[in-house]
Structures are given as C-alpha cells and as structure tokens.
Amino acid sequence: EDDWALVTGYRVRLKWDARQWAEAERLQDLIVEWDRQRARDDNPNTVRSLATSLHARGEIQRAMGRSNCVQSYQETFDLALQIGDSSAAAGAAYNLGNAYLELRDLRDEAKAVKWSRRCLELLPENDRMGRARPLSQLGYAARERFLEARKAGEPEASLMRHLRDALGFYHQALDMTPPDAIGQLAVIHGELGNIYAHIVGQLDRALHHYRESIRLKELAGDLHGAADR
C-alpha cells in the first residue's frame, strides 16, 4: 500500500512535467482520498501527509486555471495550523494569495493582500528568503491596485499611495532576497523596471533594474527571459 502511494506520486510528477493536467489531477485526487482515509487527529504525521497531498492538488488546479484550488489550499492551511506546522500554513497562505492575483475568476486584490500578510505573520523574522516572496506579492497587488485606480480616475493622493506601496514592498523584497537567489532577484528587478519605466517615468532607474534582471537571467541560463527584457 505504501508503495502504491509512492509510485502514484511519481506518476503525478510525470503528468505534471508533461503538462497533462487532467490526468495529474485525477491521480492526485486518488492520493488525497488515500491520505484522507488514513488521517487521524491523534497522529500529526498522517494529518501532515493529507495537507501535503491537498497542497499538491491545489498546485495542479491552479496550473489548470481552476478556482477550486482555493478549497485545496484552504484545507491545507487549516490542517497545517491544526498540527502547528507554521511553515506549511505559510506556504498555503502564499499560494492562496497567488490564486487571488493570477486567476481571472478569482481576481481579488484585497483577498490576495490578506493572505500575503497572513503568510508574513507565520514566517519567522530570520527567514529572509521566505518573507521576500509575500512581500513581492504585496508589491504586485499594490501595482495592480494603482492601475485599476488610475483607470477609474481616482484622486492623485490615492494613486500615489498605491504606487508608494508597490515600490516599498518590492524594495523590501529586494533587500531581503539572498544574493544567490538569482531567479527571484531577476523577477523583482524586472518588476521594479516595469514600474519605473511605465508608471513613474524614471528611465534611468528603470534601465538599472532591467540590466540587473538581464544579468541575473543570463547567470541562471534563462536566455529567453534575458532576451525578453
């Protein structure tokens, strides 16, 4: 039985790599139900296994653009808190924030901000890499709020508040990201470049961030991403 669960997990990964989402979800559903039948409140490890399999299902559902990923992430979050696994709960909160930013049917910046902040609350102060991710998420949400507020013709003071928030969160994320996390640094520099170029109009600062993003993408071997910058 244990071997079945292990092999089925490998099959899910193969389907994920092949982008065969429907089959990946079908197999992951089997693992979720397997773990659910064995989960016992008096055994944290069985609850952790269920939370892990639910989170994996949420990732597949989000990759498919499906709004039901929220239910998978939410149950993961609740189970992780139940067993005191703040790291797993923070991961679920972060991905709930992603879902509310990325998926058209769910798009809700307020909920994304709520879950990003919840993620920060759960992460220890010394986890700089971990905290940089929800900070970037908050920066993205603030930028989207700025664009929506500008389109709606909101007052200048409101626009500037959203813009300050976006730049502030992204710069905090940049400061917290370790120098060897080149992929994450490249993304943050790219986002800052976009804000300075297309919103603020400070081309010198935009060029600095774009050049850093290109340099880091080249270091990571992402030549397509570097060329796109």
PDB file of C-alpha atoms in Angstrom:
ATOM      1  CA  GLU A   1       0.000   0.000   0.000  1.00  0.00           C
ATOM      2  CA  ASP A   2       2.793   2.405   0.847  1.00  0.00           C
ATOM      3  CA  ASP A   3       4.488   1.531  -2.433  1.00  0.00           C
ATOM      4  CA  TRP A   4       1.249   2.305  -4.307  1.00  0.00           C
ATOM      5  CA  ALA A   5       1.142   5.815  -2.842  1.00  0.00           C
ATOM      6  CA  LEU A   6       4.805   6.377  -3.668  1.00  0.00           C
ATOM      7  CA  VAL A   7       4.504   5.194  -7.274  1.00  0.00           C
ATOM      8  CA  THR A   8       1.289   7.167  -7.807  1.00  0.00           C
ATOM      9  CA  GLY A   9       3.106  10.264  -6.614  1.00  0.00           C
ATOM     10  CA  TYR A  10       5.790   9.649  -9.243  1.00  0.00           C
ATOM     11  CA  ARG A  11       3.077   9.263 -11.877  1.00  0.00           C
ATOM     12  CA  VAL A  12       1.589  12.622 -10.854  1.00  0.00           C
ATOM     13  CA  ARG A  13       5.003  14.249 -11.304  1.00  0.00           C
ATOM     14  CA  LEU A  14       5.398  12.720 -14.782  1.00  0.00           C
ATOM     15  CA  LYS A  15       1.979  14.026 -15.808  1.00  0.00           C
ATOM     16  CA  TRP A  16       2.849  17.436 -14.337  1.00  0.00           C
ATOM     17  CA  ASP A  17       6.076  17.592 -16.340  1.00  0.00           C
ATOM     18  CA  ALA A  18       4.163  16.616 -19.482  1.00  0.00           C
ATOM     19  CA  ARG A  19       1.510  19.276 -18.725  1.00  0.00           C
ATOM     20  CA  GLN A  20      -1.178  16.593 -18.758  1.00  0.00           C
ATOM     21  CA  TRP A  21      -3.126  18.396 -16.080  1.00  0.00           C
ATOM     22  CA  ALA A  22      -6.398  16.447 -16.122  1.00  0.00           C
ATOM     23  CA  GLU A  23      -4.624  13.125 -15.615  1.00  0.00           C
ATOM     24  CA  ALA A  24      -2.341  14.647 -12.983  1.00  0.00           C
ATOM     25  CA  GLU A  25      -5.387  15.894 -11.078  1.00  0.00           C
ATOM     26  CA  ARG A  26      -7.146  12.508 -11.353  1.00  0.00           C
ATOM     27  CA  LEU A  27      -4.162  10.708  -9.889  1.00  0.00           C
ATOM     28  CA  GLN A  28      -3.645  13.347  -7.195  1.00  0.00           C
ATOM     29  CA  ASP A  29      -7.311  13.008  -6.196  1.00  0.00           C
ATOM     30  CA  LEU A  30      -6.626   9.328  -5.530  1.00  0.00           C
ATOM     31  CA  ILE A  31      -3.711  10.235  -3.261  1.00  0.00           C
ATOM     32  CA  VAL A  32      -5.806  12.832  -1.428  1.00  0.00           C
ATOM     33  CA  GLU A  33      -8.544  10.296  -0.723  1.00  0.00           C
ATOM     34  CA  TRP A  34      -5.938   7.698   0.288  1.00  0.00           C
ATOM     35  CA  ASP A  35      -4.419  10.121   2.804  1.00  0.00           C
ATOM     36  CA  ARG A  36      -7.834  11.306   3.988  1.00  0.00           C
ATOM     37  CA  GLN A  37      -8.884   7.764   4.905  1.00  0.00           C
ATOM     38  CA  ARG A  38      -5.715   7.351   6.988  1.00  0.00           C
ATOM     39  CA  ALA A  39      -5.594  10.786   8.637  1.00  0.00           C
ATOM     40  CA  ARG A  40      -6.116  10.681  12.413  1.00  0.00           C
ATOM     41  CA  ASP A  41      -6.202  13.650  14.753  1.00  0.00           C
ATOM     42  CA  ASP A  42      -4.009  11.811  17.242  1.00  0.00           C
ATOM     43  CA  ASN A  43      -1.284  11.244  14.638  1.00  0.00           C
ATOM     44  CA  PRO A  44       0.147  14.540  13.295  1.00  0.00           C
ATOM     45  CA  ASN A  45       2.157  12.751  10.621  1.00  0.00           C
ATOM     46  CA  THR A  46      -0.986  11.395   8.958  1.00  0.00           C
ATOM     47  CA  VAL A  47      -2.564  14.871   9.037  1.00  0.00           C
ATOM     48  CA  ARG A  48       0.637  16.317   7.556  1.00  0.00           C
ATOM     49  CA  SER A  49       0.512  13.782   4.716  1.00  0.00           C
ATOM     50  CA  LEU A  50      -3.050  14.826   3.927  1.00  0.00           C
ATOM     51  CA  ALA A  51      -2.113  18.508   3.997  1.00  0.00           C
ATOM     52  CA  THR A  52       0.799  17.827   1.635  1.00  0.00           C
ATOM     53  CA  SER A  53      -1.328  15.940  -0.869  1.00  0.00           C
ATOM     54  CA  LEU A  54      -4.057  18.604  -0.742  1.00  0.00           C
ATOM     55  CA  HIS A  55      -1.478  21.302  -1.414  1.00  0.00           C
ATOM     56  CA  ALA A  56      -0.156  19.353  -4.411  1.00  0.00           C
ATOM     57  CA  ARG A  57      -3.705  19.096  -5.749  1.00  0.00           C
ATOM     58  CA  GLY A  58      -4.124  22.840  -5.294  1.00  0.00           C
ATOM     59  CA  GLU A  59      -0.983  23.454  -7.349  1.00  0.00           C
ATOM     60  CA  ILE A  60      -2.335  21.302 -10.188  1.00  0.00           C
ATOM     61  CA  GLN A  61      -5.723  23.001 -10.069  1.00  0.00           C
ATOM     62  CA  ARG A  62      -4.115  26.476 -10.127  1.00  0.00           C
ATOM     63  CA  ALA A  63      -1.963  25.454 -13.096  1.00  0.00           C
ATOM     64  CA  MET A  64      -5.215  24.493 -14.842  1.00  0.00           C
ATOM     65  CA  GLY A  65      -6.713  27.907 -14.013  1.00  0.00           C
ATOM     66  CA  ARG A  66      -9.350  26.320 -11.802  1.00  0.00           C
ATOM     67  CA  SER A  67     -10.887  28.281  -8.936  1.00  0.00           C
ATOM     68  CA  ASN A  68     -11.332  25.148  -6.792  1.00  0.00           C
ATOM     69  CA  CYS A  69      -7.619  25.363  -5.971  1.00  0.00           C
ATOM     70  CA  VAL A  70      -8.738  27.748  -3.214  1.00  0.00           C
ATOM     71  CA  GLN A  71     -10.576  24.951  -1.397  1.00  0.00           C
ATOM     72  CA  SER A  72      -7.497  22.700  -1.593  1.00  0.00           C
ATOM     73  CA  TYR A  73      -5.186  25.442  -0.307  1.00  0.00           C
ATOM     74  CA  GLN A  74      -7.632  26.472   2.428  1.00  0.00           C
ATOM     75  CA  GLU A  75      -7.913  22.919   3.761  1.00  0.00           C
ATOM     76  CA  THR A  76      -4.122  22.621   3.636  1.00  0.00           C
ATOM     77  CA  PHE A  77      -3.855  25.838   5.651  1.00  0.00           C
ATOM     78  CA  ASP A  78      -6.370  24.674   8.273  1.00  0.00           C
ATOM     79  CA  LEU A  79      -4.733  21.258   8.686  1.00  0.00           C
ATOM     80  CA  ALA A  80      -1.254  22.764   8.946  1.00  0.00           C
ATOM     81  CA  LEU A  81      -2.406  25.100  11.716  1.00  0.00           C
ATOM     82  CA  GLN A  82      -4.119  22.173  13.441  1.00  0.00           C
ATOM     83  CA  ILE A  83      -0.782  20.351  13.830  1.00  0.00           C
ATOM     84  CA  GLY A  84       1.249  23.519  14.469  1.00  0.00           C
ATOM     85  CA  ASP A  85       3.140  23.404  11.149  1.00  0.00           C
ATOM     86  CA  SER A  86       3.514  27.144  10.566  1.00  0.00           C
ATOM     87  CA  SER A  87       5.830  26.657   7.580  1.00  0.00           C
ATOM     88  CA  ALA A  88       3.242  24.590   5.680  1.00  0.00           C
ATOM     89  CA  ALA A  89       0.498  27.030   6.676  1.00  0.00           C
ATOM     90  CA  ALA A  90       2.597  29.931   5.377  1.00  0.00           C
ATOM     91  CA  GLY A  91       3.103  28.122   2.062  1.00  0.00           C
ATOM     92  CA  ALA A  92      -0.638  27.577   1.690  1.00  0.00           C
ATOM     93  CA  ALA A  93      -1.333  31.228   2.552  1.00  0.00           C
ATOM     94  CA  TYR A  94       1.207  32.375  -0.038  1.00  0.00           C
ATOM     95  CA  ASN A  95      -0.411  30.263  -2.743  1.00  0.00           C
ATOM     96  CA  LEU A  96      -3.877  31.480  -1.788  1.00  0.00           C
ATOM     97  CA  GLY A  97      -2.512  34.969  -2.411  1.00  0.00           C
ATOM     98  CA  ASN A  98      -1.192  33.830  -5.785  1.00  0.00           C
ATOM     99  CA  ALA A  99      -4.555  32.333  -6.720  1.00  0.00           C
ATOM    100  CA  TYR A 100      -6.385  35.575  -5.944  1.00  0.00           C
ATOM    101  CA  LEU A 101      -3.909  37.515  -8.080  1.00  0.00           C
ATOM    102  CA  GLU A 102      -3.471  35.128 -11.015  1.00  0.00           C
ATOM    103  CA  LEU A 103      -6.839  33.524 -11.739  1.00  0.00           C
ATOM    104  CA  ARG A 104      -9.364  35.616 -13.630  1.00  0.00           C
ATOM    105  CA  ASP A 105     -12.434  34.073 -11.980  1.00  0.00           C
ATOM    106  CA  LEU A 106     -10.990  34.708  -8.509  1.00  0.00           C
ATOM    107  CA  ARG A 107      -9.224  38.046  -9.029  1.00  0.00           C
ATOM    108  CA  ASP A 108      -9.434  39.934  -5.728  1.00  0.00           C
ATOM    109  CA  GLU A 109      -6.515  42.124  -4.619  1.00  0.00           C
ATOM    110  CA  ALA A 110      -7.960  42.569  -1.124  1.00  0.00           C
ATOM    111  CA  LYS A 111      -8.015  38.809  -0.509  1.00  0.00           C
ATOM    112  CA  ALA A 112      -4.550  38.456  -2.042  1.00  0.00           C
ATOM    113  CA  VAL A 113      -3.225  41.091   0.363  1.00  0.00           C
ATOM    114  CA  LYS A 114      -4.962  39.369   3.295  1.00  0.00           C
ATOM    115  CA  TRP A 115      -3.272  36.035   2.553  1.00  0.00           C
ATOM    116  CA  SER A 116       0.106  37.581   1.772  1.00  0.00           C
ATOM    117  CA  ARG A 117       0.067  39.303   5.160  1.00  0.00           C
ATOM    118  CA  ARG A 118      -1.024  36.065   6.824  1.00  0.00           C
ATOM    119  CA  CYS A 119       1.959  34.364   5.242  1.00  0.00           C
ATOM    120  CA  LEU A 120       4.267  37.037   6.681  1.00  0.00           C
ATOM    121  CA  GLU A 121       2.737  36.590  10.135  1.00  0.00           C
ATOM    122  CA  LEU A 122       3.535  32.882  10.082  1.00  0.00           C
ATOM    123  CA  LEU A 123       7.129  33.164   8.909  1.00  0.00           C
ATOM    124  CA  PRO A 124       9.931  33.832  11.415  1.00  0.00           C
ATOM    125  CA  GLU A 125      11.771  37.146  11.183  1.00  0.00           C
ATOM    126  CA  ASN A 126      15.030  35.422  10.270  1.00  0.00           C
ATOM    127  CA  ASP A 127      13.504  33.674   7.236  1.00  0.00           C
ATOM    128  CA  ARG A 128      14.509  36.450   4.865  1.00  0.00           C
ATOM    129  CA  MET A 129      14.119  34.405   1.699  1.00  0.00           C
ATOM    130  CA  GLY A 130      10.697  33.191   2.735  1.00  0.00           C
ATOM    131  CA  ARG A 131       9.481  36.670   3.683  1.00  0.00           C
ATOM    132  CA  ALA A 132      10.708  38.182   0.412  1.00  0.00           C
ATOM    133  CA  ARG A 133       8.145  36.148  -1.552  1.00  0.00           C
ATOM    134  CA  PRO A 134       4.949  37.510   0.082  1.00  0.00           C
ATOM    135  CA  LEU A 135       6.499  40.987   0.077  1.00  0.00           C
ATOM    136  CA  SER A 136       6.867  40.714  -3.702  1.00  0.00           C
ATOM    137  CA  GLN A 137       3.278  39.506  -3.815  1.00  0.00           C
ATOM    138  CA  LEU A 138       2.163  42.593  -1.882  1.00  0.00           C
ATOM    139  CA  GLY A 139       4.134  44.755  -4.315  1.00  0.00           C
ATOM    140  CA  TYR A 140       2.365  43.179  -7.260  1.00  0.00           C
ATOM    141  CA  ALA A 141      -1.054  43.620  -5.622  1.00  0.00           C
ATOM    142  CA  ALA A 142      -0.325  47.303  -4.920  1.00  0.00           C
ATOM    143  CA  ARG A 143       0.758  47.837  -8.527  1.00  0.00           C
ATOM    144  CA  GLU A 144      -2.472  46.265  -9.774  1.00  0.00           C
ATOM    145  CA  ARG A 145      -4.471  48.464  -7.416  1.00  0.00           C
ATOM    146  CA  PHE A 146      -2.652  51.500  -8.809  1.00  0.00           C
ATOM    147  CA  LEU A 147      -3.507  50.557 -12.402  1.00  0.00           C
ATOM    148  CA  GLU A 148      -7.156  49.952 -11.523  1.00  0.00           C
ATOM    149  CA  ALA A 149      -7.366  53.212  -9.550  1.00  0.00           C
ATOM    150  CA  ARG A 150      -5.827  55.172 -12.439  1.00  0.00           C
ATOM    151  CA  LYS A 151      -8.278  53.623 -14.889  1.00  0.00           C
ATOM    152  CA  ALA A 152     -11.160  54.539 -12.557  1.00  0.00           C
ATOM    153  CA  GLY A 153      -9.936  58.138 -12.337  1.00  0.00           C
ATOM    154  CA  GLU A 154      -9.300  58.112  -8.597  1.00  0.00           C
ATOM    155  CA  PRO A 155      -7.656  61.158  -6.922  1.00  0.00           C
ATOM    156  CA  GLU A 156      -3.903  61.681  -7.216  1.00  0.00           C
ATOM    157  CA  ALA A 157      -3.394  61.040  -3.500  1.00  0.00           C
ATOM    158  CA  SER A 158      -4.922  57.572  -3.823  1.00  0.00           C
ATOM    159  CA  LEU A 159      -2.773  56.780  -6.860  1.00  0.00           C
ATOM    160  CA  MET A 160       0.407  57.879  -5.106  1.00  0.00           C
ATOM    161  CA  ARG A 161      -0.398  55.747  -2.051  1.00  0.00           C
ATOM    162  CA  HIS A 162      -0.720  52.612  -4.165  1.00  0.00           C
ATOM    163  CA  LEU A 163       2.457  53.475  -6.065  1.00  0.00           C
ATOM    164  CA  ARG A 164       4.447  54.064  -2.861  1.00  0.00           C
ATOM    165  CA  ASP A 165       3.195  50.755  -1.507  1.00  0.00           C
ATOM    166  CA  ALA A 166       4.220  48.898  -4.667  1.00  0.00           C
ATOM    167  CA  LEU A 167       7.723  50.349  -4.723  1.00  0.00           C
ATOM    168  CA  GLY A 168       8.136  49.944  -0.965  1.00  0.00           C
ATOM    169  CA  PHE A 169       7.182  46.273  -0.928  1.00  0.00           C
ATOM    170  CA  TYR A 170       9.333  45.431  -3.941  1.00  0.00           C
ATOM    171  CA  HIS A 171      12.366  47.203  -2.473  1.00  0.00           C
ATOM    172  CA  GLN A 172      11.865  45.395   0.847  1.00  0.00           C
ATOM    173  CA  ALA A 173      11.705  42.107  -1.044  1.00  0.00           C
ATOM    174  CA  LEU A 174      14.859  43.023  -2.934  1.00  0.00           C
ATOM    175  CA  ASP A 175      16.727  43.811   0.289  1.00  0.00           C
ATOM    176  CA  MET A 176      15.633  40.535   1.897  1.00  0.00           C
ATOM    177  CA  THR A 177      16.413  38.222  -1.011  1.00  0.00           C
ATOM    178  CA  PRO A 178      19.817  36.491  -0.657  1.00  0.00           C
ATOM    179  CA  PRO A 179      22.344  37.228  -3.434  1.00  0.00           C
ATOM    180  CA  ASP A 180      22.396  33.603  -4.549  1.00  0.00           C
ATOM    181  CA  ALA A 181      18.625  33.522  -5.194  1.00  0.00           C
ATOM    182  CA  ILE A 182      19.228  34.815  -8.694  1.00  0.00           C
ATOM    183  CA  GLY A 183      15.902  33.701 -10.155  1.00  0.00           C
ATOM    184  CA  GLN A 184      13.871  35.575  -7.555  1.00  0.00           C
ATOM    185  CA  LEU A 185      16.137  38.627  -7.759  1.00  0.00           C
ATOM    186  CA  ALA A 186      15.745  38.719 -11.544  1.00  0.00           C
ATOM    187  CA  VAL A 187      11.951  38.793 -11.214  1.00  0.00           C
ATOM    188  CA  ILE A 188      11.983  41.577  -8.605  1.00  0.00           C
ATOM    189  CA  HIS A 189      14.371  43.731 -10.639  1.00  0.00           C
ATOM    190  CA  GLY A 190      12.193  43.192 -13.693  1.00  0.00           C
ATOM    191  CA  GLU A 191       9.051  44.277 -11.835  1.00  0.00           C
ATOM    192  CA  LEU A 192      10.792  47.376 -10.484  1.00  0.00           C
ATOM    193  CA  GLY A 193      11.981  48.169 -14.007  1.00  0.00           C
ATOM    194  CA  ASN A 194       8.410  47.974 -15.277  1.00  0.00           C
ATOM    195  CA  ILE A 195       7.137  50.315 -12.579  1.00  0.00           C
ATOM    196  CA  TYR A 196       9.886  52.899 -13.074  1.00  0.00           C
ATOM    197  CA  ALA A 197       9.597  52.734 -16.884  1.00  0.00           C
ATOM    198  CA  HIS A 198       5.856  52.586 -17.455  1.00  0.00           C
ATOM    199  CA  ILE A 199       4.375  54.248 -14.372  1.00  0.00           C
ATOM    200  CA  VAL A 200       6.906  56.570 -12.743  1.00  0.00           C
ATOM    201  CA  GLY A 201       8.694  57.600 -15.924  1.00  0.00           C
ATOM    202  CA  GLN A 202      12.200  57.407 -14.421  1.00  0.00           C
ATOM    203  CA  LEU A 203      14.025  55.712 -17.273  1.00  0.00           C
ATOM    204  CA  ASP A 204      17.480  55.775 -15.657  1.00  0.00           C
ATOM    205  CA  ARG A 205      16.237  53.812 -12.666  1.00  0.00           C
ATOM    206  CA  ALA A 206      14.251  51.515 -14.935  1.00  0.00           C
ATOM    207  CA  LEU A 207      17.347  50.755 -17.022  1.00  0.00           C
ATOM    208  CA  HIS A 208      19.347  49.897 -13.906  1.00  0.00           C
ATOM    209  CA  HIS A 209      16.767  47.318 -12.832  1.00  0.00           C
ATOM    210  CA  TYR A 210      16.305  45.937 -16.339  1.00  0.00           C
ATOM    211  CA  ARG A 211      20.073  45.472 -16.723  1.00  0.00           C
ATOM    212  CA  GLU A 212      20.244  43.662 -13.384  1.00  0.00           C
ATOM    213  CA  SER A 213      17.342  41.445 -14.391  1.00  0.00           C
ATOM    214  CA  ILE A 214      19.049  40.582 -17.687  1.00  0.00           C
ATOM    215  CA  ARG A 215      22.362  39.872 -15.975  1.00  0.00           C
ATOM    216  CA  LEU A 216      20.748  37.562 -13.428  1.00  0.00           C
ATOM    217  CA  LYS A 217      18.681  35.733 -16.021  1.00  0.00           C
ATOM    218  CA  GLU A 218      21.817  35.097 -18.056  1.00  0.00           C
ATOM    219  CA  LEU A 219      23.544  33.750 -14.925  1.00  0.00           C
ATOM    220  CA  ALA A 220      20.591  31.417 -14.398  1.00  0.00           C
ATOM    221  CA  GLY A 221      20.784  30.233 -18.002  1.00  0.00           C
ATOM    222  CA  ASP A 222      17.420  31.798 -18.858  1.00  0.00           C
ATOM    223  CA  LEU A 223      18.472  33.289 -22.190  1.00  0.00           C
ATOM    224  CA  HIS A 224      14.895  33.553 -23.449  1.00  0.00           C
ATOM    225  CA  GLY A 225      13.915  35.567 -20.362  1.00  0.00           C
ATOM    226  CA  ALA A 226      17.015  37.770 -20.718  1.00  0.00           C
ATOM    227  CA  ALA A 227      16.220  38.463 -24.377  1.00  0.00           C
ATOM    228  CA  ASP A 228      12.633  39.314 -23.467  1.00  0.00           C
ATOM    229  CA  ARG A 229      13.871  42.033 -21.114  1.00  0.00           C
TER     230      ARG A 229
END
